[in-house]
mmCIF file of C-alpha atoms in Angstrom:
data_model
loop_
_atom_site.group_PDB
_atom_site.id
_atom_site.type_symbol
_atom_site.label_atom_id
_atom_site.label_comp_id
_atom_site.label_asym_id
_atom_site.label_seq_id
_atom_site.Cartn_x
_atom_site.Cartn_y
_atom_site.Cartn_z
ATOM 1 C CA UNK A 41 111.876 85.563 88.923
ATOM 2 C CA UNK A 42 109.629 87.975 86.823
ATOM 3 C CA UNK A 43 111.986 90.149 84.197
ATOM 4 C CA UNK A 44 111.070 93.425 82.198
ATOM 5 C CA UNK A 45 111.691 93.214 78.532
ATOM 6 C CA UNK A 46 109.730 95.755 77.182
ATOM 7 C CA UNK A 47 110.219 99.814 78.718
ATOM 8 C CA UNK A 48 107.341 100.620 76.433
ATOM 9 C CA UNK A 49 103.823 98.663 75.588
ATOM 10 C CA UNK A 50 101.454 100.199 73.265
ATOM 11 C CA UNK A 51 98.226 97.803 73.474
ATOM 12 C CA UNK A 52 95.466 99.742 71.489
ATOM 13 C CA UNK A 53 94.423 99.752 67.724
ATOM 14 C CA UNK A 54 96.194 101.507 64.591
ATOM 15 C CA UNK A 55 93.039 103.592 63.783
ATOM 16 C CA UNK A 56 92.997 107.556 64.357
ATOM 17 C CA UNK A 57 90.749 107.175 67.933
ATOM 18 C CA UNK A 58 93.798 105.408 69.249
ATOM 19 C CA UNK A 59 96.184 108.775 68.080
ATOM 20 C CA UNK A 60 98.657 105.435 66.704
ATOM 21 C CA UNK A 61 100.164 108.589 64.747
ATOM 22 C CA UNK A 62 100.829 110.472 67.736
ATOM 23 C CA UNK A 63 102.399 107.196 69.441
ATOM 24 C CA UNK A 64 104.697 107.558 66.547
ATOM 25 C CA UNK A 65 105.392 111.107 66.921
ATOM 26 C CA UNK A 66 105.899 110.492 70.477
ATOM 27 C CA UNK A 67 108.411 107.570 70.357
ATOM 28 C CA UNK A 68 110.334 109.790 67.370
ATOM 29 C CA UNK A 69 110.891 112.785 69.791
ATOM 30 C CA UNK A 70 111.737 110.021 72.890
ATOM 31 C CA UNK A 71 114.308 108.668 70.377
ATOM 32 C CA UNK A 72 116.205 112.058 69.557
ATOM 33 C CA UNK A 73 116.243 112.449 73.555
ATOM 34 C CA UNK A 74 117.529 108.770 74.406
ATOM 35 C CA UNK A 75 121.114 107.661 73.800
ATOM 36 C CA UNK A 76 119.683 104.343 74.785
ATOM 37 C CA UNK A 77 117.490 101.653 72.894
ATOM 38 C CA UNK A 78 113.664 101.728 73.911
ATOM 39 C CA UNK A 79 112.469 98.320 73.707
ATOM 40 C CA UNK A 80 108.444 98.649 72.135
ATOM 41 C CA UNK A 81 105.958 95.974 72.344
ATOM 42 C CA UNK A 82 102.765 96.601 70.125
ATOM 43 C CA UNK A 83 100.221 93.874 71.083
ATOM 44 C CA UNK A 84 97.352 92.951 68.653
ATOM 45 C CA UNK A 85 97.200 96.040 66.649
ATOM 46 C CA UNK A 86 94.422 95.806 64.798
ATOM 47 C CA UNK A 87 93.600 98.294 61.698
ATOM 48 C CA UNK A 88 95.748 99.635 58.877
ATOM 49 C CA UNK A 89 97.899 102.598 59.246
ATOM 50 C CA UNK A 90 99.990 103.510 56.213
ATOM 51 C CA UNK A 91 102.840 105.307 58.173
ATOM 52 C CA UNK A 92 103.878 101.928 60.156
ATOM 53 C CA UNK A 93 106.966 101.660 57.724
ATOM 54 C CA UNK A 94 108.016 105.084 59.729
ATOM 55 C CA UNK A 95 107.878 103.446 63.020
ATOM 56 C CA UNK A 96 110.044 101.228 61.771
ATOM 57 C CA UNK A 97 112.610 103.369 60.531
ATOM 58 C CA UNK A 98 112.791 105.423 64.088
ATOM 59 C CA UNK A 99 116.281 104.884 65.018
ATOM 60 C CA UNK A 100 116.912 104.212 69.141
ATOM 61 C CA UNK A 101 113.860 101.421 68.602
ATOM 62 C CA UNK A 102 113.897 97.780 69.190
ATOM 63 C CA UNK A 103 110.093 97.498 68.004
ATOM 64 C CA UNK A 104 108.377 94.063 68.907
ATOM 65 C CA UNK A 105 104.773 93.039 67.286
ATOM 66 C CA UNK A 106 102.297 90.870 68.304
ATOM 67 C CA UNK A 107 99.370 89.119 66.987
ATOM 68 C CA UNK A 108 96.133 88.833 69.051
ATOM 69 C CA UNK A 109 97.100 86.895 72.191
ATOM 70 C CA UNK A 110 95.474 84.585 74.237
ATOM 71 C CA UNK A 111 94.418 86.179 77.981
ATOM 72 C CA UNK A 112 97.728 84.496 79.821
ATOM 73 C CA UNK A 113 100.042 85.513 76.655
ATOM 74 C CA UNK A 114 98.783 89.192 76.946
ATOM 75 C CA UNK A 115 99.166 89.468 80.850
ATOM 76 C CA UNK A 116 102.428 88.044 80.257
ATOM 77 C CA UNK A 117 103.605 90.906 77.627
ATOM 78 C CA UNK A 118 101.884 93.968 79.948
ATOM 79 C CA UNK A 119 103.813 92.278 83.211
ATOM 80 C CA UNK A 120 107.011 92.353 81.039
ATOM 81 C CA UNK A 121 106.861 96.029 80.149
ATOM 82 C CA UNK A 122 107.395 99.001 82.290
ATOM 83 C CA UNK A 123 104.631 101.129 81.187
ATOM 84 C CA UNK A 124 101.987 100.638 79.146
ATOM 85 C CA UNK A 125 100.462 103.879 76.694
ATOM 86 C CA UNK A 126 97.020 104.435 75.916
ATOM 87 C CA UNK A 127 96.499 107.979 74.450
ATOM 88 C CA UNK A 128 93.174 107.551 72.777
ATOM 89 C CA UNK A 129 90.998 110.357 71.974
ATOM 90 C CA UNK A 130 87.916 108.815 73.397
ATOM 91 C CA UNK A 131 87.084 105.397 74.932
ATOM 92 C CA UNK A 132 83.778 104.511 76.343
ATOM 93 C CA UNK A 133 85.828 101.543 78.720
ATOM 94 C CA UNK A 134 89.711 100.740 77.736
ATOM 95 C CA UNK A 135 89.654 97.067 79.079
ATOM 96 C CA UNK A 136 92.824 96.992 78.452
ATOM 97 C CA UNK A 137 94.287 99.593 81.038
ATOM 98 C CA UNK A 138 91.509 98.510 83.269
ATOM 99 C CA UNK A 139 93.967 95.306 82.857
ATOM 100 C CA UNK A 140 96.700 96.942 83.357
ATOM 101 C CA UNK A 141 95.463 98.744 86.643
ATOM 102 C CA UNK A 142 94.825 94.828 88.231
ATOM 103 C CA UNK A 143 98.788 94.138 86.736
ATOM 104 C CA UNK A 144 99.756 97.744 88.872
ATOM 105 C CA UNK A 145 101.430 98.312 85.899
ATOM 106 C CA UNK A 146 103.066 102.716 85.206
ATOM 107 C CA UNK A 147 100.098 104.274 82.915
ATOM 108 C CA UNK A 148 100.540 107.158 80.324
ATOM 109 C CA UNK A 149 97.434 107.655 79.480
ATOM 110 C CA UNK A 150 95.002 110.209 77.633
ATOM 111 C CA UNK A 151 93.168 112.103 80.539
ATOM 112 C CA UNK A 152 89.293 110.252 80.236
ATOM 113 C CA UNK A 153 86.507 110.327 81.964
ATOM 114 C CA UNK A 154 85.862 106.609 82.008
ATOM 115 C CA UNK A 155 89.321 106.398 84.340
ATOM 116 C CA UNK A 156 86.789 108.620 87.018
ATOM 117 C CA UNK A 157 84.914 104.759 87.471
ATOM 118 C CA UNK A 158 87.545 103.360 88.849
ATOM 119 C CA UNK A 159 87.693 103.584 92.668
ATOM 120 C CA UNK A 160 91.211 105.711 94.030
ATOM 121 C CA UNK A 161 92.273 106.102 90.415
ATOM 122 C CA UNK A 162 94.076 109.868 91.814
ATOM 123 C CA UNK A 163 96.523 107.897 93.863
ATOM 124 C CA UNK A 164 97.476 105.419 90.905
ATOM 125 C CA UNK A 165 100.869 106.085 88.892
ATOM 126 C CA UNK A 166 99.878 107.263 85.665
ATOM 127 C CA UNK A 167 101.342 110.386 83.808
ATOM 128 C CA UNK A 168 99.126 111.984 81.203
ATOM 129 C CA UNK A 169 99.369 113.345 77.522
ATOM 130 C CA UNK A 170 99.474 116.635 76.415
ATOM 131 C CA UNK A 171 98.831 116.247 73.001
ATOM 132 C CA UNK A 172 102.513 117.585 72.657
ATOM 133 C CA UNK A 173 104.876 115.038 71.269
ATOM 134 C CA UNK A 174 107.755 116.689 72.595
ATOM 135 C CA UNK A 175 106.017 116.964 76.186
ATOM 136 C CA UNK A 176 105.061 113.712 75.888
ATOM 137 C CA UNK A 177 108.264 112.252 75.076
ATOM 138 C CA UNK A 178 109.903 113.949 78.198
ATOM 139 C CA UNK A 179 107.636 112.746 80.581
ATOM 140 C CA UNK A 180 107.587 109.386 79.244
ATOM 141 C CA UNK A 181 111.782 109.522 79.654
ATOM 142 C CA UNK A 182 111.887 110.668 82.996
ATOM 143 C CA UNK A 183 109.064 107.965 83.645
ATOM 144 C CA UNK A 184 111.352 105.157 81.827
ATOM 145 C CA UNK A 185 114.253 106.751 83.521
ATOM 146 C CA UNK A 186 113.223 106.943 87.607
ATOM 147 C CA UNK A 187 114.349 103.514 88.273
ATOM 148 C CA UNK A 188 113.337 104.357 92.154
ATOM 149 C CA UNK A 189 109.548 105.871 90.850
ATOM 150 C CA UNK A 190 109.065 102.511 88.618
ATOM 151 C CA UNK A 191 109.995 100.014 91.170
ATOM 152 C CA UNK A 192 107.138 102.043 93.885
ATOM 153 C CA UNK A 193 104.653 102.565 91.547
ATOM 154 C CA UNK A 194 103.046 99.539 92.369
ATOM 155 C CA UNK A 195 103.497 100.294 96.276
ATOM 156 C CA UNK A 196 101.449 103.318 95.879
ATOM 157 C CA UNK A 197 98.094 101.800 94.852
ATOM 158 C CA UNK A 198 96.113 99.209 96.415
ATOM 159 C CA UNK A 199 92.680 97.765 94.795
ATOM 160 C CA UNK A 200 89.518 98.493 96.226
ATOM 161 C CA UNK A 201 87.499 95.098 96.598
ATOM 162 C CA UNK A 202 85.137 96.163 93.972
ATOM 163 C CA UNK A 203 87.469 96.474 91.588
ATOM 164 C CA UNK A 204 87.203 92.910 89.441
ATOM 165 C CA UNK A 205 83.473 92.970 89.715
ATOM 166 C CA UNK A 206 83.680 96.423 88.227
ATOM 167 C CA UNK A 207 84.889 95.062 84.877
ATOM 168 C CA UNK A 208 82.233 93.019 84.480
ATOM 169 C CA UNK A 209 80.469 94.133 80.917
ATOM 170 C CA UNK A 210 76.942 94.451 82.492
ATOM 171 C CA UNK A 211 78.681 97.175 85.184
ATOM 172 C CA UNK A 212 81.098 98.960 82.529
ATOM 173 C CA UNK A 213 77.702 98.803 79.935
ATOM 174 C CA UNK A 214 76.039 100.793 82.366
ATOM 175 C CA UNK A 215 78.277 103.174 83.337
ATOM 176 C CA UNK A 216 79.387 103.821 79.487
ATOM 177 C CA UNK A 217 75.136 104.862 79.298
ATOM 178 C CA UNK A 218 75.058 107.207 82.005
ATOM 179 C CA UNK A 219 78.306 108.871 80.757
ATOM 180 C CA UNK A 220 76.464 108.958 76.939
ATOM 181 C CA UNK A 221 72.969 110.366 78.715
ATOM 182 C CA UNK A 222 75.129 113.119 80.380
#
C-alpha cells in the first residue's frame, strides 16, 4: 500500500526565478502557525543559495534533500508527498508539475500562463501564491490540514487523452514560441 512521507515537496532550482527565498519565507511563517512537524522533501536542487543554512534552522521542519534522481526515484518522492510547490516567477514549461498533474498530485503553484496549455487545468486542485508569505503559509496549512480535500483532490480531475502527448518537447517547444511571439 502507497504511504505519504512528505506533506511538502519543493522540486524546482535554488536560483531567484524559482523564488527558493520565498519557499523559505513561506515554510518560516507555516512553522510559527503549525504545532506540528512539516515533513519537506527538496528534490535535485540545483544552484547555490547562500541562505540554505536558514532553512535549516526553521524550527517545526523535518527537511529531506535529494540529489538528482532517476525518473522512477523522482515519481516515487512526488507520489510520497502531499503537495508539491512550484512558485516560480516565470517558466516557459515546468515539466515537473506537468509531472505532477499525470501523479494527480495537490499543486501550490505561481499563477502562469504556461498552466493555460494544459487541457481542464480550472477544475484541477491547485491553490496559488500571493507573493505574501504569510498568505501563503495559511493556505498551504489549511491545504496540509483538510485531510477530506487531500484525499478528493485526485477525484476531482480526470486527464484529457491528449495529455501525455502534450509533453512531448516538440509540442511544449511550440507552444513556449507562440507564448514568446505574443
Amino acid at each position: 500500500e502507497f504511504k505519504l512521507e512528505y506533506d511538502i515537496c519543493w522540486c524546482r532550482g535554488l536560483s531567484p526565478i524559482y523564488q527558493f527565498e520565498q519557499f523559505i519565507n513561506i515554510l518560516s511563517d507555516l512553522s510559527i502557525i503549525t504545532t506540528s512537524t512539516i515533513s519537506v522533501c527538496i528534490i535535485g536542487a540545483y544552484g547555490h543559495n547562500s541562505n540554505i543554512s536558514k532553512l535549516l534552522s526553521i524550527p517545526n521542519l523535518d527537511i529531506h534533500f535529494y540529489a538528482r534522481l532517476d525518473s522512477e526515484d523522482f515519481y516515487q518522492k512526488l507520489l510520497a508527498s502531499k503537495i508539491i510547490i512550484s512558485i516560480p516567477i516565470s517558466d516557459s514549461s515546468p515539466r515537473t508539475i506537468y509531472e505532477a498533474i499525470y501523479l494527480k498530485k495537490p499543486l501550490f503553484l505561481s499563477p502562469l500562463p504556461c498552466l493555460d496549455w494544459v487541457e481542464n487545468f480550472t477544475s484541477y486542485p491547485a491553490s496559488y501564491s500571493t507573493s505574501d508569505p504569510h498568505q501563503d503559509a495559511n493556505l498551504l496549512n489549511a491545504m496540509l490540514n483538510n485531510k477530506k480535500q487531500l484525499d478528493l483532490l485526485s477525484l476531482k480531475y480526470s486527464h484529457p487523452s491528449t495529455f501525455i502527448k502534450n509533453l512531448d518537447f516538440k509540442v511544449i517547444s511550440h507552444q513556449y514560441l507562440s507564448v514568446f511571439i505574443s
